[in-house]
């Protein structure tokens, strides 16, 4: 079985380093001329799949924007995941789950067990009940070639107070998360399956990402103010494993399919140039 790290490495080699989110904000539905209901949600998600599913390496549905419509929204999320899987892009579900280990096992079954209707290639997870509490997710992901992206240094300004607080041994909370994920990826080739979320907005924080050996998902580009040029400052020598992520900046070009493709192509070209610059 091919690991998630290997599948992601291949997808990025073939399609380029880009993740695009499906975030059907009420404001975006309105801009696309769609109603703020499940029919609008369905049309929005289908349009993104049609435009980008066959060309972007990773597509990241944001679960919250589907969940807000209840069971019918989740049904559309299931359908969107199926369409994305058929289109060839990897599906990273942004759900930021985390809990005590026995409950994490149920989240793992929901998203990382191939028999689940919400089965995806990878999920985002929150480490604030302890990275060890996420073990059932790591285990099920490893068993089925899936991946987990753990929040380390998030793109929002409020994150720093928690993530940059010092633990008893003097490391920041974020650095302890980074170090634990690095251990999980030790020796993996060509890339580990356990990633971190590190926002493009955070600047040079002095955290050591050199041993992660896994993907570094970087949201915060575009609508939150970061530019591809900021990636160098944030990631330094870890740039080769960065997966830049855009939602509103690309989605704002819709609903025209060609315009969405052009926006994603522009984002990819800008990120490629920034990641390659010396
Ligand atoms: O640190 C984080 C972690 C996750 N996100 C999510 O990414 C997208 C960003 O959307 P934009 O429209 O590109 O701002 C969104 O789904 C967030 O929940 C993040 O922004 N920062």
CSV table of C-alpha atoms and ligand atoms in Angstrom, one decimal:
chain,number,residue,atom,x,y,z
A,1,UNK,CA,0.0,0.0,0.0
A,2,UNK,CA,1.3,3.4,-0.9
A,3,UNK,CA,1.6,5.8,2.0
A,4,UNK,CA,-0.1,9.2,2.1
A,5,UNK,CA,3.3,10.9,2.1
A,6,UNK,CA,4.2,9.0,-1.1
A,7,UNK,CA,0.9,9.8,-2.8
A,8,UNK,CA,1.1,13.5,-1.8
A,9,UNK,CA,4.7,13.6,-3.1
A,10,UNK,CA,3.6,12.2,-6.4
A,11,UNK,CA,0.5,14.5,-6.7
A,12,UNK,CA,2.7,17.6,-6.0
A,13,UNK,CA,5.3,16.4,-8.5
A,14,UNK,CA,2.7,15.9,-11.2
A,15,UNK,CA,0.3,18.9,-10.5
A,16,UNK,CA,2.4,21.3,-8.5
A,17,UNK,CA,2.5,22.5,-4.8
A,18,UNK,CA,-1.0,23.8,-4.3
A,19,UNK,CA,-4.0,23.1,-2.1
A,20,UNK,CA,-7.3,24.9,-2.8
A,21,UNK,CA,-10.0,25.0,-0.2
A,22,UNK,CA,-13.7,24.6,-0.7
A,23,UNK,CA,-15.1,27.2,1.7
A,24,UNK,CA,-18.6,28.1,0.7
A,25,UNK,CA,-18.9,31.3,2.8
A,26,UNK,CA,-22.4,32.9,2.6
A,27,UNK,CA,-20.7,36.0,1.0
A,28,UNK,CA,-19.2,33.8,-1.7
A,29,UNK,CA,-22.5,32.0,-2.4
A,30,UNK,CA,-24.1,35.5,-2.9
A,31,UNK,CA,-21.2,36.7,-5.1
A,32,UNK,CA,-21.7,33.5,-7.3
A,33,UNK,CA,-25.4,34.3,-7.5
A,34,UNK,CA,-26.3,31.2,-5.5
A,35,UNK,CA,-28.9,30.9,-2.7
A,36,UNK,CA,-27.6,30.4,0.9
A,37,UNK,CA,-29.1,26.9,1.1
A,38,UNK,CA,-28.2,23.3,0.2
A,39,UNK,CA,-28.9,23.9,-3.5
A,40,UNK,CA,-26.4,26.7,-3.5
A,41,UNK,CA,-23.9,24.7,-1.5
A,42,UNK,CA,-24.2,21.8,-3.9
A,43,UNK,CA,-23.8,23.9,-7.0
A,44,UNK,CA,-20.8,25.7,-5.4
A,45,UNK,CA,-19.0,22.5,-4.5
A,46,UNK,CA,-19.8,20.9,-7.9
A,47,UNK,CA,-18.4,23.9,-9.7
A,48,UNK,CA,-15.1,23.8,-7.7
A,49,UNK,CA,-14.7,20.1,-8.4
A,50,UNK,CA,-15.4,20.6,-12.1
A,51,UNK,CA,-12.9,23.5,-12.3
A,52,UNK,CA,-10.1,22.2,-10.2
A,53,UNK,CA,-10.5,18.5,-9.4
A,54,UNK,CA,-8.4,17.3,-12.4
A,55,UNK,CA,-5.6,19.8,-12.0
A,56,UNK,CA,-4.9,20.8,-8.3
A,57,UNK,CA,-2.9,18.4,-6.2
A,58,UNK,CA,-4.9,18.7,-3.0
A,59,UNK,CA,-8.5,20.0,-2.5
A,60,UNK,CA,-9.5,20.9,1.1
A,61,UNK,CA,-13.2,21.1,1.8
A,62,UNK,CA,-13.8,23.1,5.0
A,63,UNK,CA,-16.3,20.9,6.9
A,64,UNK,CA,-17.8,23.8,8.9
A,65,UNK,CA,-19.4,25.3,5.8
A,66,UNK,CA,-21.2,22.0,5.0
A,67,UNK,CA,-22.1,21.2,8.6
A,68,UNK,CA,-23.9,24.5,9.0
A,69,UNK,CA,-26.7,23.1,6.8
A,70,UNK,CA,-27.1,20.0,9.1
A,71,UNK,CA,-27.6,16.5,7.8
A,72,UNK,CA,-28.3,17.7,4.2
A,73,UNK,CA,-25.1,19.7,4.2
A,74,UNK,CA,-23.1,16.6,5.4
A,75,UNK,CA,-24.8,14.6,2.6
A,76,UNK,CA,-23.4,17.2,0.1
A,77,UNK,CA,-20.0,16.9,1.8
A,78,UNK,CA,-20.0,13.2,1.3
A,79,UNK,CA,-21.0,13.6,-2.3
A,80,UNK,CA,-18.3,16.3,-2.8
A,81,UNK,CA,-15.7,14.0,-1.3
A,82,UNK,CA,-16.7,11.2,-3.8
A,83,UNK,CA,-16.6,13.6,-6.7
A,84,UNK,CA,-13.1,14.8,-5.7
A,85,UNK,CA,-11.8,11.3,-5.3
A,86,UNK,CA,-13.1,10.4,-8.8
A,87,UNK,CA,-11.5,13.6,-10.2
A,88,UNK,CA,-8.0,12.6,-9.1
A,89,UNK,CA,-7.1,15.2,-6.6
A,90,UNK,CA,-6.2,14.3,-3.0
A,91,UNK,CA,-8.9,15.2,-0.5
A,92,UNK,CA,-7.8,16.9,2.8
A,93,UNK,CA,-10.9,17.4,5.0
A,94,UNK,CA,-10.4,20.5,7.2
A,95,UNK,CA,-12.2,19.4,10.4
A,96,UNK,CA,-9.6,20.1,13.1
A,97,UNK,CA,-10.7,17.3,15.3
A,98,UNK,CA,-9.2,16.4,18.7
A,99,UNK,CA,-10.4,14.8,21.9
A,100,UNK,CA,-9.5,12.1,24.4
A,101,UNK,CA,-8.1,9.1,22.7
A,102,UNK,CA,-11.2,6.8,22.8
A,103,UNK,CA,-13.2,9.5,21.1
A,104,UNK,CA,-10.4,10.3,18.6
A,105,UNK,CA,-10.7,6.6,17.6
A,106,UNK,CA,-14.3,7.4,16.5
A,107,UNK,CA,-13.2,10.5,14.6
A,108,UNK,CA,-10.5,8.3,13.0
A,109,UNK,CA,-13.2,5.8,11.9
A,110,UNK,CA,-15.3,8.6,10.5
A,111,UNK,CA,-12.6,10.1,8.2
A,112,UNK,CA,-9.8,7.6,7.8
A,113,UNK,CA,-11.6,4.2,7.5
A,114,UNK,CA,-12.1,3.4,3.8
A,115,UNK,CA,-15.6,2.0,4.6
A,116,UNK,CA,-16.9,5.4,5.9
A,117,UNK,CA,-19.0,7.7,3.7
A,118,UNK,CA,-16.7,10.6,4.8
A,119,UNK,CA,-13.5,8.7,4.0
A,120,UNK,CA,-10.8,11.1,2.8
A,121,UNK,CA,-7.1,11.0,2.1
A,122,UNK,CA,-6.2,13.2,5.1
A,123,UNK,CA,-7.7,15.3,7.9
A,124,UNK,CA,-6.6,18.2,10.0
A,125,UNK,CA,-6.4,17.6,13.8
A,126,UNK,CA,-6.0,19.7,16.9
A,127,UNK,CA,-3.3,18.7,19.4
A,128,UNK,CA,-4.5,20.6,22.4
A,129,UNK,CA,-5.6,17.5,24.3
A,130,UNK,CA,-2.0,16.3,23.8
A,131,UNK,CA,-0.4,15.0,20.6
A,132,UNK,CA,-0.5,11.5,22.1
A,133,UNK,CA,-4.3,11.6,22.2
A,134,UNK,CA,-4.3,11.7,18.4
A,135,UNK,CA,-2.6,8.3,18.3
A,136,UNK,CA,-5.8,6.4,17.0
A,137,UNK,CA,-5.8,8.8,14.0
A,138,UNK,CA,-2.2,8.3,13.3
A,139,UNK,CA,-2.6,4.5,13.6
A,140,UNK,CA,-5.7,4.3,11.3
A,141,UNK,CA,-4.1,6.7,8.8
A,142,UNK,CA,-0.9,4.6,8.7
A,143,UNK,CA,-3.0,1.4,8.2
A,144,UNK,CA,-4.9,2.7,5.2
A,145,UNK,CA,-2.4,5.1,3.5
A,146,UNK,CA,-4.0,8.2,5.0
A,147,UNK,CA,-2.5,11.4,6.4
A,148,UNK,CA,-3.1,13.7,9.4
A,149,UNK,CA,-2.1,17.4,9.5
A,150,UNK,CA,-1.7,18.7,13.1
A,151,UNK,CA,-2.1,22.3,14.0
A,152,UNK,CA,1.3,23.8,15.0
A,153,UNK,CA,1.5,27.5,14.3
A,154,UNK,CA,-1.9,28.6,13.0
A,155,UNK,CA,-2.5,31.6,10.7
A,156,UNK,CA,-4.8,33.5,13.0
A,157,UNK,CA,-3.4,36.2,15.3
A,158,UNK,CA,-5.1,34.6,18.4
A,159,UNK,CA,-3.1,31.3,18.0
A,160,UNK,CA,0.2,32.7,19.2
A,161,UNK,CA,-0.7,33.2,22.8
A,162,UNK,CA,-1.3,29.4,23.2
A,163,UNK,CA,1.1,28.0,20.6
A,164,UNK,CA,4.1,30.1,21.6
A,165,UNK,CA,3.7,29.7,25.3
A,166,UNK,CA,6.6,27.8,26.9
A,167,UNK,CA,6.2,24.3,28.2
A,168,UNK,CA,8.0,23.1,31.3
A,169,UNK,CA,11.2,22.2,29.4
A,170,UNK,CA,11.5,25.6,27.8
A,171,UNK,CA,10.2,24.7,24.3
A,172,UNK,CA,7.2,26.4,23.0
A,173,UNK,CA,4.0,24.4,22.8
A,174,UNK,CA,4.2,24.5,19.0
A,175,UNK,CA,7.8,23.2,19.1
A,176,UNK,CA,6.7,20.2,21.2
A,177,UNK,CA,4.0,19.5,18.6
A,178,UNK,CA,6.6,19.9,15.8
A,179,UNK,CA,9.0,17.5,17.5
A,180,UNK,CA,6.4,14.8,18.2
A,181,UNK,CA,5.3,14.8,14.6
A,182,UNK,CA,8.9,14.7,13.4
A,183,UNK,CA,9.4,11.5,15.4
A,184,UNK,CA,6.4,9.9,13.6
A,185,UNK,CA,7.9,10.7,10.2
A,186,UNK,CA,11.5,9.7,11.0
A,187,UNK,CA,13.0,7.6,8.2
A,188,UNK,CA,9.9,7.9,5.9
A,189,UNK,CA,10.6,8.3,2.2
A,190,UNK,CA,10.0,10.2,0.0
A,191,UNK,CA,7.9,12.1,2.6
A,192,UNK,CA,6.2,11.2,5.9
A,193,UNK,CA,2.4,11.0,6.1
A,194,UNK,CA,2.0,13.3,9.1
A,195,UNK,CA,1.9,16.9,8.4
A,196,UNK,CA,1.8,20.2,10.3
A,197,UNK,CA,-0.3,23.3,9.8
A,198,UNK,CA,1.9,26.4,9.8
A,199,UNK,CA,0.3,29.7,8.7
A,200,UNK,CA,1.9,31.8,6.0
A,201,UNK,CA,1.0,34.9,8.1
A,202,UNK,CA,3.3,34.2,11.1
A,203,UNK,CA,6.6,35.6,9.9
A,204,UNK,CA,9.9,34.3,11.3
A,205,UNK,CA,9.1,32.8,14.6
A,206,UNK,CA,12.4,30.9,15.1
A,207,UNK,CA,10.7,27.4,15.3
A,208,UNK,CA,12.8,24.5,14.1
A,209,UNK,CA,11.0,22.6,11.3
A,210,UNK,CA,14.1,21.0,9.9
A,211,UNK,CA,13.3,17.5,11.2
A,212,UNK,CA,9.6,17.3,10.3
A,213,UNK,CA,10.1,15.2,7.1
A,214,UNK,CA,6.4,15.6,6.4
A,215,UNK,CA,4.2,18.1,4.5
A,216,UNK,CA,3.8,21.7,5.9
A,217,UNK,CA,0.3,22.9,5.0
A,218,UNK,CA,0.4,26.7,4.9
A,219,UNK,CA,-3.0,28.6,4.9
A,220,UNK,CA,-3.3,32.3,5.3
A,221,UNK,CA,-2.3,33.3,1.7
A,222,UNK,CA,-4.5,35.8,-0.1
A,223,UNK,CA,-7.6,36.7,2.0
A,224,UNK,CA,-5.7,36.6,5.3
A,225,UNK,CA,-3.0,38.9,3.9
A,226,UNK,CA,0.1,36.7,3.4
A,227,UNK,CA,1.8,36.5,0.0
A,228,UNK,CA,3.9,33.7,-1.5
A,229,UNK,CA,7.0,35.9,-0.7
A,230,UNK,CA,6.2,35.4,3.0
A,231,UNK,CA,6.7,31.6,2.7
A,232,UNK,CA,10.5,32.0,2.6
A,233,UNK,CA,10.5,34.0,5.8
A,234,UNK,CA,8.3,31.5,7.6
A,235,UNK,CA,9.8,28.2,6.3
A,236,UNK,CA,13.5,29.0,5.4
A,237,UNK,CA,15.2,25.7,4.4
A,238,UNK,CA,12.0,23.7,4.9
A,239,UNK,CA,10.4,25.3,1.7
A,240,UNK,CA,10.6,22.1,-0.4
A,241,UNK,CA,7.9,20.4,1.8
A,242,UNK,CA,5.5,23.4,2.0
A,243,UNK,CA,2.0,23.0,0.6
A,244,UNK,CA,0.6,26.5,0.1
A,245,UNK,CA,-3.2,26.7,0.6
A,246,UNK,CA,-5.7,29.2,-0.7
A,247,UNK,CA,-9.5,29.4,-0.3
A,248,UNK,CA,-11.2,32.7,-0.8
A,249,UNK,CA,-8.5,34.2,-3.1
A,250,UNK,CA,-9.1,31.5,-5.7
A,251,UNK,CA,-12.9,30.9,-5.0
A,252,UNK,CA,-13.6,34.6,-5.5
A,253,UNK,CA,-12.8,34.2,-9.2
A,254,UNK,CA,-15.9,31.9,-9.6
A,255,UNK,CA,-18.4,30.8,-10.6
A,256,UNK,CA,-16.9,30.8,-14.1
A,257,UNK,CA,-15.0,27.6,-14.5
A,258,UNK,CA,-12.3,29.0,-16.7
A,259,UNK,CA,-11.8,32.0,-14.3
A,260,UNK,CA,-11.5,29.6,-11.4
A,261,UNK,CA,-8.9,27.6,-13.3
A,262,UNK,CA,-7.0,30.8,-14.2
A,263,UNK,CA,-7.0,31.9,-10.5
A,264,UNK,CA,-5.6,28.5,-9.4
A,265,UNK,CA,-3.0,28.6,-12.2
A,266,UNK,CA,-1.9,32.1,-11.0
A,267,UNK,CA,-1.7,31.0,-7.4
A,268,UNK,CA,0.4,27.9,-8.4
A,269,UNK,CA,2.7,30.0,-10.6
A,270,UNK,CA,3.3,32.5,-7.8
A,271,UNK,CA,3.9,29.8,-5.2
A,272,UNK,CA,6.3,27.8,-7.5
A,273,UNK,CA,8.3,31.0,-8.1
A,274,UNK,CA,8.4,31.7,-4.3
A,275,UNK,CA,9.3,28.2,-3.4
A,276,UNK,CA,12.1,28.1,-6.0
A,277,UNK,CA,13.6,31.5,-5.4
A,278,UNK,CA,17.1,31.6,-3.8
B,1,LIG,O1,-4.1,28.0,10.7
B,1,LIG,C1,-5.1,27.8,10.0
B,1,LIG,C2,-5.7,26.5,9.8
B,1,LIG,C3,-6.7,26.4,8.9
B,1,LIG,N1,-7.2,27.4,8.2
B,1,LIG,C4,-8.3,27.2,7.3
B,1,LIG,O2,-7.8,27.4,5.9
B,1,LIG,C5,-8.8,28.1,5.2
B,1,LIG,C6,-8.3,29.5,4.8
B,1,LIG,O3,-9.2,30.2,4.0
B,1,LIG,P1,-8.8,31.6,3.3
B,1,LIG,O4,-10.1,31.9,2.6
B,1,LIG,O5,-7.7,31.2,2.3
B,1,LIG,O6,-8.4,32.5,4.3
B,1,LIG,C7,-10.0,28.2,6.1
B,1,LIG,O7,-10.8,27.0,5.8
B,1,LIG,C8,-9.5,28.1,7.5
B,1,LIG,O8,-10.4,27.5,8.4
B,1,LIG,C9,-6.6,28.7,8.4
B,1,LIG,O9,-7.0,29.6,7.7
B,1,LIG,N2,-5.5,28.8,9.2
